[in-house]
CSV table of C-alpha atoms in Angstrom, one decimal:
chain,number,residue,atom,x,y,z
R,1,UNK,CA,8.6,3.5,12.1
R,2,UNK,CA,5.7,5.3,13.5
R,3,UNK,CA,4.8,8.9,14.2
R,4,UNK,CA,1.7,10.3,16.5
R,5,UNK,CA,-0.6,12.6,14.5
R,6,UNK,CA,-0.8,15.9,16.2
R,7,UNK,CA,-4.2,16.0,15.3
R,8,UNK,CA,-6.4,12.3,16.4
R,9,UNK,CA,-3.3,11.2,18.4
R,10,UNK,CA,-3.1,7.9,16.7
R,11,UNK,CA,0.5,6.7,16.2
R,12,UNK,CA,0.4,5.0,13.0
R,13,UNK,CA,3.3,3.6,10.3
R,14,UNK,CA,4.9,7.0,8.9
R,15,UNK,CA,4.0,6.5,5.2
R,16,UNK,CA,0.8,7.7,6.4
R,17,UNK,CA,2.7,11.4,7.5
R,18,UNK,CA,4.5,11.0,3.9
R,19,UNK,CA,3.9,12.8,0.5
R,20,UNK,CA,5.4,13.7,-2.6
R,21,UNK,CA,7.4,16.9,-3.2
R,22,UNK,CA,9.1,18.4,-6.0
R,23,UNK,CA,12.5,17.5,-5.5
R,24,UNK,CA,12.1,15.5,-1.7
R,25,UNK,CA,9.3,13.8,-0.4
R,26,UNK,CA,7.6,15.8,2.4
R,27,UNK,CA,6.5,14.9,6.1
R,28,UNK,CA,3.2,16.7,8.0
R,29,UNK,CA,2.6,17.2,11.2
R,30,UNK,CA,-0.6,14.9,11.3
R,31,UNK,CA,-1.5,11.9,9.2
R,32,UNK,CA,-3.6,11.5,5.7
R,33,UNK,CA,-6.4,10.5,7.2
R,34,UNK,CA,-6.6,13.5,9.1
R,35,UNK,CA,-6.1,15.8,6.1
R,36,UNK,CA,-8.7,13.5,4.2
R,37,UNK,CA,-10.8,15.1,6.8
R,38,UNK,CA,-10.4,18.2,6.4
R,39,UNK,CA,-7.5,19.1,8.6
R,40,UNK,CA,-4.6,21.8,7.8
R,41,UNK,CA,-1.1,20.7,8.6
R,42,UNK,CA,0.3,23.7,8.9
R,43,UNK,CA,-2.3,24.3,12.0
R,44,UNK,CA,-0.4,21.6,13.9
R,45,UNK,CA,3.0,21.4,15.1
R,46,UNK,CA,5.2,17.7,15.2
R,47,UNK,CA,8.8,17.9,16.7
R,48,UNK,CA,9.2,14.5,16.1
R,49,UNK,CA,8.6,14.3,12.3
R,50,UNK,CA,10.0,17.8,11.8
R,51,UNK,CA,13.1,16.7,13.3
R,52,UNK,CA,12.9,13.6,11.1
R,53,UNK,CA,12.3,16.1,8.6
R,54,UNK,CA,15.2,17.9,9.1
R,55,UNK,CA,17.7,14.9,9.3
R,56,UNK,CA,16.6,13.2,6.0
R,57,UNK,CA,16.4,16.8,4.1
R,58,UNK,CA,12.4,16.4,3.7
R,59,UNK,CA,10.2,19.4,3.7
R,60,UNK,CA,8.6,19.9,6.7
R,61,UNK,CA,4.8,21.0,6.5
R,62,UNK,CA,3.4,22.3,9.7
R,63,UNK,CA,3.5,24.8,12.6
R,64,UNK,CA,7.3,25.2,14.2
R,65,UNK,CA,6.6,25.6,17.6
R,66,UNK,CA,4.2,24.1,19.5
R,67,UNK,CA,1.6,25.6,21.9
R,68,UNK,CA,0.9,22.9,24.6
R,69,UNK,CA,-2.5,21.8,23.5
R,70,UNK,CA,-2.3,18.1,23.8
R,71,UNK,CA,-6.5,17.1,22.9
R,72,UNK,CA,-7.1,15.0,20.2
R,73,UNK,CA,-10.0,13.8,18.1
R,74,UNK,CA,-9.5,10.2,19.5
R,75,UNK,CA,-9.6,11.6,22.9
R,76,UNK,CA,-9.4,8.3,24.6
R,77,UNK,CA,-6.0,6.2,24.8
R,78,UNK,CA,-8.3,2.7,24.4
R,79,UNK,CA,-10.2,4.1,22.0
R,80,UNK,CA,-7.0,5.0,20.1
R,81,UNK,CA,-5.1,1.5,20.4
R,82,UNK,CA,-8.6,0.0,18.8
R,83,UNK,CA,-7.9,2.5,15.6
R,84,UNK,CA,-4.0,2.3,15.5
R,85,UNK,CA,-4.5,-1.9,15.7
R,86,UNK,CA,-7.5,-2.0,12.4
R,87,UNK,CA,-5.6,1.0,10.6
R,88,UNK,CA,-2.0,-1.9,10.9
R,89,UNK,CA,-4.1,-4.5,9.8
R,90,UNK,CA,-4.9,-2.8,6.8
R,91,UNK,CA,-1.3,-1.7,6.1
R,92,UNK,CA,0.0,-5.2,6.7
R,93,UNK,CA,-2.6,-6.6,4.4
R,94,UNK,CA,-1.2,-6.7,0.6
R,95,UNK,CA,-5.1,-8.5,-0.6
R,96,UNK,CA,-6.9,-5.6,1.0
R,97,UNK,CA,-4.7,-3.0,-0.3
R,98,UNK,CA,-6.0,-4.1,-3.9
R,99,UNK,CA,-9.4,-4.3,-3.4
R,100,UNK,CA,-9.4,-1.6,-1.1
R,101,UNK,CA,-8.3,2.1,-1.8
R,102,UNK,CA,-6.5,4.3,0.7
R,103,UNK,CA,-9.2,6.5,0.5
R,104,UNK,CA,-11.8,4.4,0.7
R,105,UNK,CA,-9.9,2.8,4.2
R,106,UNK,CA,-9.6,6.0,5.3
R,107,UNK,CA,-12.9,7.6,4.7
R,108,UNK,CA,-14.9,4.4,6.9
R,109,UNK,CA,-12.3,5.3,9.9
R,110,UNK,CA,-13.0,9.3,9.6
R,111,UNK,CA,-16.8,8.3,9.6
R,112,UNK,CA,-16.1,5.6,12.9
R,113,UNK,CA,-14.2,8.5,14.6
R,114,UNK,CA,-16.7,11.2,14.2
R,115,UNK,CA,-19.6,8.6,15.3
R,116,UNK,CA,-21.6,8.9,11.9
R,117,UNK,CA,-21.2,4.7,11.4
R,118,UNK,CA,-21.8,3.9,15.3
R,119,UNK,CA,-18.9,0.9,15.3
R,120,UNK,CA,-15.5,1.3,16.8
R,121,UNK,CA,-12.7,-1.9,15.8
R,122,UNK,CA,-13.0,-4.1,18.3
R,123,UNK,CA,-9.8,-6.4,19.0
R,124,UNK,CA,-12.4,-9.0,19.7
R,125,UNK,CA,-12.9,-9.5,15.7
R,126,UNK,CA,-11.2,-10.6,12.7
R,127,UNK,CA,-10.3,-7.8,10.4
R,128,UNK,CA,-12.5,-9.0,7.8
R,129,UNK,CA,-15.4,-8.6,10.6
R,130,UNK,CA,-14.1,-5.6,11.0
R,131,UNK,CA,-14.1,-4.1,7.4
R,132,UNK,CA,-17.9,-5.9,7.0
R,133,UNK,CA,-18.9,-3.9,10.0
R,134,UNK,CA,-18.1,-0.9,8.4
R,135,UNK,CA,-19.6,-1.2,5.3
R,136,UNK,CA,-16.2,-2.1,3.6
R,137,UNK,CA,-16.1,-5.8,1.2
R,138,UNK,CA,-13.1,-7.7,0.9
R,139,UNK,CA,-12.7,-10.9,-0.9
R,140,UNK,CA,-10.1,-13.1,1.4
R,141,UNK,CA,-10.9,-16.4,-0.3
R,142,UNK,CA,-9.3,-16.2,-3.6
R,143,UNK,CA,-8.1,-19.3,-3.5
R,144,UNK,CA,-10.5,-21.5,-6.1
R,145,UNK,CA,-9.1,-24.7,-6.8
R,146,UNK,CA,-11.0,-27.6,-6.4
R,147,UNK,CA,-10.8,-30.6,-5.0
R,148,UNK,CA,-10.0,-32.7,-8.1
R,149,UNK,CA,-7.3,-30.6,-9.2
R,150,UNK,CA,-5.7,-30.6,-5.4
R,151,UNK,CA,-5.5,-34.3,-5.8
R,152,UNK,CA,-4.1,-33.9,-8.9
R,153,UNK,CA,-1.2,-32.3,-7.4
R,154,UNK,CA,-1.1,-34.2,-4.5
R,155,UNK,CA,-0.1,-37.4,-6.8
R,156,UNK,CA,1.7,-35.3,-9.4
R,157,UNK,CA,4.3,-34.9,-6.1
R,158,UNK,CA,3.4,-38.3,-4.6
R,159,UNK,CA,2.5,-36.4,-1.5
R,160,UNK,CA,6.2,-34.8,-1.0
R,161,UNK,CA,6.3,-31.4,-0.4
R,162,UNK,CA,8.8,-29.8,-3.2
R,163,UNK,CA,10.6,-27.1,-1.0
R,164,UNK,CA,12.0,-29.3,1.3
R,165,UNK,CA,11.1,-33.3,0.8
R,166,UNK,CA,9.1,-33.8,4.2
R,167,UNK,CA,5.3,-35.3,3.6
R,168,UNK,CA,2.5,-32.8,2.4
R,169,UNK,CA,-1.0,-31.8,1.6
R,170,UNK,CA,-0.7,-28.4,1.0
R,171,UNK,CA,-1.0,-27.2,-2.9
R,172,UNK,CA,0.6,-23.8,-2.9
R,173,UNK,CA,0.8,-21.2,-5.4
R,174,UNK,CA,4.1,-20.3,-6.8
R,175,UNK,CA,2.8,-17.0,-7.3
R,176,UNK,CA,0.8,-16.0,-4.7
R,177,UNK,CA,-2.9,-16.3,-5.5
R,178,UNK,CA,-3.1,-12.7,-2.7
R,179,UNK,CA,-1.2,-10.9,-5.4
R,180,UNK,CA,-1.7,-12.9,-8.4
R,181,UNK,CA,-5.6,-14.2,-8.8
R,182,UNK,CA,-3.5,-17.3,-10.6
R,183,UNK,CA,-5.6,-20.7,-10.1
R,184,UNK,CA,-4.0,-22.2,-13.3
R,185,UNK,CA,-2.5,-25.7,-12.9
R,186,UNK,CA,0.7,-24.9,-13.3
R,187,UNK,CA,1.0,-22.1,-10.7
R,188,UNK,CA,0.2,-24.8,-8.8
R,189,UNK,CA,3.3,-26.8,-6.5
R,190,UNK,CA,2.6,-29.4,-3.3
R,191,UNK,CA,4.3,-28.1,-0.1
R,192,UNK,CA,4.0,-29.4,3.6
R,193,UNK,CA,1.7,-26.9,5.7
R,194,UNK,CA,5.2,-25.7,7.1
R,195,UNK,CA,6.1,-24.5,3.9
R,196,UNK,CA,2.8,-23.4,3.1
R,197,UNK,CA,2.6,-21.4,6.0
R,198,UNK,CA,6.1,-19.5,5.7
R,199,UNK,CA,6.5,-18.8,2.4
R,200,UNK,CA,2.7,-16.9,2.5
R,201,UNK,CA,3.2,-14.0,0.1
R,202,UNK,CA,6.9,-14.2,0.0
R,203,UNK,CA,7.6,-14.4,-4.2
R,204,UNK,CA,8.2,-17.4,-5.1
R,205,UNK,CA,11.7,-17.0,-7.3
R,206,UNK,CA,12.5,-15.8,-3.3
R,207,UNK,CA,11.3,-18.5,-1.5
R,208,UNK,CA,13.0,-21.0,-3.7
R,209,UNK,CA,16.1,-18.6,-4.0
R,210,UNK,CA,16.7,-19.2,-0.3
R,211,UNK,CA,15.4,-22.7,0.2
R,212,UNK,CA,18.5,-23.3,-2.3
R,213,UNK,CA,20.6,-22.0,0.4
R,214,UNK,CA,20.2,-24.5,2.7
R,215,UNK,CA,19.8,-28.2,1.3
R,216,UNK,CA,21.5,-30.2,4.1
R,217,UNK,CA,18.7,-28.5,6.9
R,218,UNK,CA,16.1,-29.8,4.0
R,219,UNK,CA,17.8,-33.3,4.3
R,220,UNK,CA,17.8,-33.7,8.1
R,221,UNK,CA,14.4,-32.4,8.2
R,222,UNK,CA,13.1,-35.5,6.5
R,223,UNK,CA,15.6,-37.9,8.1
R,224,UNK,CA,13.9,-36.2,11.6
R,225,UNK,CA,10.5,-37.0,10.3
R,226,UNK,CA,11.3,-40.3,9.3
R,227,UNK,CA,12.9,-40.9,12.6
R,228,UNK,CA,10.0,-39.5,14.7
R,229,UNK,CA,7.4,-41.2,12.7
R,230,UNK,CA,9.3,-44.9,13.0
R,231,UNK,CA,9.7,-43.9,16.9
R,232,UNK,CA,5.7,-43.0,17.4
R,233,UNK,CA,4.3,-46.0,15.2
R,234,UNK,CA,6.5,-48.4,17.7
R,235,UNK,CA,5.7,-46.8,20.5
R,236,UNK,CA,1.9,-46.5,19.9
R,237,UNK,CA,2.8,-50.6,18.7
R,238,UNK,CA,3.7,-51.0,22.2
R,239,UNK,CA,0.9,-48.8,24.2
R,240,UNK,CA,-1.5,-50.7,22.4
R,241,UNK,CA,0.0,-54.0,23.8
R,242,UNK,CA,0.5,-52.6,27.3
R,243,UNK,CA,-3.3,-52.4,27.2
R,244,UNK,CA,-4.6,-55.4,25.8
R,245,UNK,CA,-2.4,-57.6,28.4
R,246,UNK,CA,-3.6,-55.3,31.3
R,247,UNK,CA,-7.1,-56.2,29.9
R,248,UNK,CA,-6.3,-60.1,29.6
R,249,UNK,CA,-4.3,-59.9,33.0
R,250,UNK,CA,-7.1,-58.0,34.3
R,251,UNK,CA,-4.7,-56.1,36.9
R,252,UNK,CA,-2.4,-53.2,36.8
R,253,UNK,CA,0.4,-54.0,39.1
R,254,UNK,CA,2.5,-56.7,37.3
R,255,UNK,CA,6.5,-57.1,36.8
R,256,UNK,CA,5.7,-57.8,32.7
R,257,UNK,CA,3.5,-54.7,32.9
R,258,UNK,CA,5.9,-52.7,34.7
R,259,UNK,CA,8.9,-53.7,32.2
R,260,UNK,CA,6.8,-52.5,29.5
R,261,UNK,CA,6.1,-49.0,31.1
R,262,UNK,CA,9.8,-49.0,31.9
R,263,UNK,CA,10.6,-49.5,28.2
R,264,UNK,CA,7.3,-47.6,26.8
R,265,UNK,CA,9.1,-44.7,28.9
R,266,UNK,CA,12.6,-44.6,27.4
R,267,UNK,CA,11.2,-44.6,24.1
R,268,UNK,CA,9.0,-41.6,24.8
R,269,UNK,CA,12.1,-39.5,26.4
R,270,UNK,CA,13.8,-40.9,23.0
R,271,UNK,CA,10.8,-39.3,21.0
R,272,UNK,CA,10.4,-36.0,23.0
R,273,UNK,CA,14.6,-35.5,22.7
R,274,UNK,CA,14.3,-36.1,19.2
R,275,UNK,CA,11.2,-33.9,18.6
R,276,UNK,CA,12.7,-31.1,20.6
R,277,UNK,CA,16.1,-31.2,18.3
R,278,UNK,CA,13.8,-31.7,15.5
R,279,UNK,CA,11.8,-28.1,16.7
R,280,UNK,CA,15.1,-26.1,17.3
R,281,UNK,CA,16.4,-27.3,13.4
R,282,UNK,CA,13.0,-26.0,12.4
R,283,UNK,CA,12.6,-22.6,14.2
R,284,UNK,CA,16.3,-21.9,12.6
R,285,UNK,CA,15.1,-22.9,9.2
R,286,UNK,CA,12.2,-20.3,9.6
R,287,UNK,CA,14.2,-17.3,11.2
R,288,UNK,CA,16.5,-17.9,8.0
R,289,UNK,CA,13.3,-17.3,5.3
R,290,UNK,CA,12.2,-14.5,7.6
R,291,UNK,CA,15.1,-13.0,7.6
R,292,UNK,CA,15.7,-13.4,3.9
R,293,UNK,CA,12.6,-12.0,3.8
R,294,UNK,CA,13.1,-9.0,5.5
R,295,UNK,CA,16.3,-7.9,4.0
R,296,UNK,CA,14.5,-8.4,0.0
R,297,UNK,CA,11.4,-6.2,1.5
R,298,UNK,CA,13.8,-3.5,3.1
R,299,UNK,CA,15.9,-3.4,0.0
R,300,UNK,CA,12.9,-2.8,-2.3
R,301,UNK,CA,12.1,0.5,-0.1
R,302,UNK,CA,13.2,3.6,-1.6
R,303,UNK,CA,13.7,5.1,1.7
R,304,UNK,CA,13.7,4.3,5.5
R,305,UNK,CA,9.8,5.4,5.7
């Protein structure tokens, strides 16, 4: 959920309107960064987060009514969007949230707002160019094992990716290596880049908790990639010899050419049926981790901000 700050304008995630109270947590009228700065909630008024306020029993910190002055710091709406966009990166971003204090984060956009760095985000750059450009290190290559030891793994597992049996390269950190700095050998596992790719920082007791969930998928997976690769090695077989007879032939038009187009052409709409079945199987097997995923993150949150 996100809020605009009565005071900058930029509508960011609403932890950043969020701070401890006494007995509730409470909500201000403009965002931390803005009160890093120097700003006074109670200057400001925010019917939006006051009524959120209100409905969750929070305490409410700023002005009830509100007077019809609509500047802001961040005056222009581009200018804004840049902000909002590097300000989600960082909230999205569990490895620069350790290496990087809130404060710290905060302080480089207060000094790129008020012009004393002289660089804006641009969505033309990574967010680690980003963070270098203002003045802000973050290490995004944790990741230090070596080549020996990744073929180590790779023949430990005889190339076969452990979550879900399909061919791999990928060694993968049980533990995240984002979140736990853990290179040792047996933090270490094999995974297809598939895997590799959605599991990310997802805990591994998680990942493996809901890969458990769905062996048969796991199954037809590799009987898909089996199925595929049999299909493309015969059919590159056959391309290959479609081309060496047009080149002892020396023509193009031919009946035995054209019956080996006509059958090179049934087993490519064999290969693209199979590959688009084997696609759908896949983009369900991903929406089910994500979704897994989701739920475990939402029912770690305290409350709905």
């Amino acid at each position: 959920m996100k809020f605009q700050c009565s005071a900058c304008g930029l509508r960011i995630n609403a932890k950043h309107f969020k701070q401890a109270g006494l007995v509730n947590p409470k909500l201000t009228s403009i965002c931390d960064l803005c009160i890093q700065r120097g700003e006074v909630p109670e200057n400001f008024a925010n019917i939006a987060v006051k009524v959120f306020a209100q409905c969750l029993l929070f305490t409410f910190v700023g002005k009830d009514e509100d007077n019809g002055n609509t500047s802001f710091l961040v005056a222009k709406n581009d200018l804004r969007k840049r902000y909002e966009a590097f300000i989600q990166d960082y909230d999205g971003n569990e490895l620069a949230q350790q290496q990087l204090s809130a404060h710290d984060f905060n302080q480089a956009v207060i000094d790129s707002e008020t012009g004393q760095t002289g660089f804006i985000p641009s969505s033309e750059l990574t967010f680690a160019e980003n963070l270098s450009r203002l003045g802000l290190n973050v290490d995004f290559k944790l990741n230090e094992v070596d080549y020996i030891d990744r073929e180590r793994i790779r023949a430990k597992y005889h190339y076969r990716c452990q979550y879900c049996g399909r061919r791999g390269r990928s060694v993968d950190h049980k533990d995240p290596v984002s979140l736990s700095h853990n290179n040792d050998f047996d933090n270490l596992i094999l995974s297809c880049t598939e895997c590799n790719r959605i599991k990310s920082n997802m805990p591994y007791k998680l990942f493996v908790s809901l890969n458990n969930e769905i062996p048969e998928v796991n199954h037809k997976l590799v009987k898909y990639e089996n199925a595929l690769a049999t299909l493309k090695g015969e059919f590159e077989e056959r391309r290959r010899e479609l081309a060496a007879k047009m080149h002892l032939k020396g023509v193009v038009n031919d009946p035995e050419l054209n019956q080996m187009r006509k059958q090179n052409k049934k087993l490519q709409d064999a290969i693209d049926s199979l590959e688009s079945d084997y696609n759908d199987l896949r983009s369900l097997r991903e929406q089910h981790f994500m979704t897994g995923w989701k739920l475990a993150q939402v029912n770690a949150k305290e409350d709905i901000i």
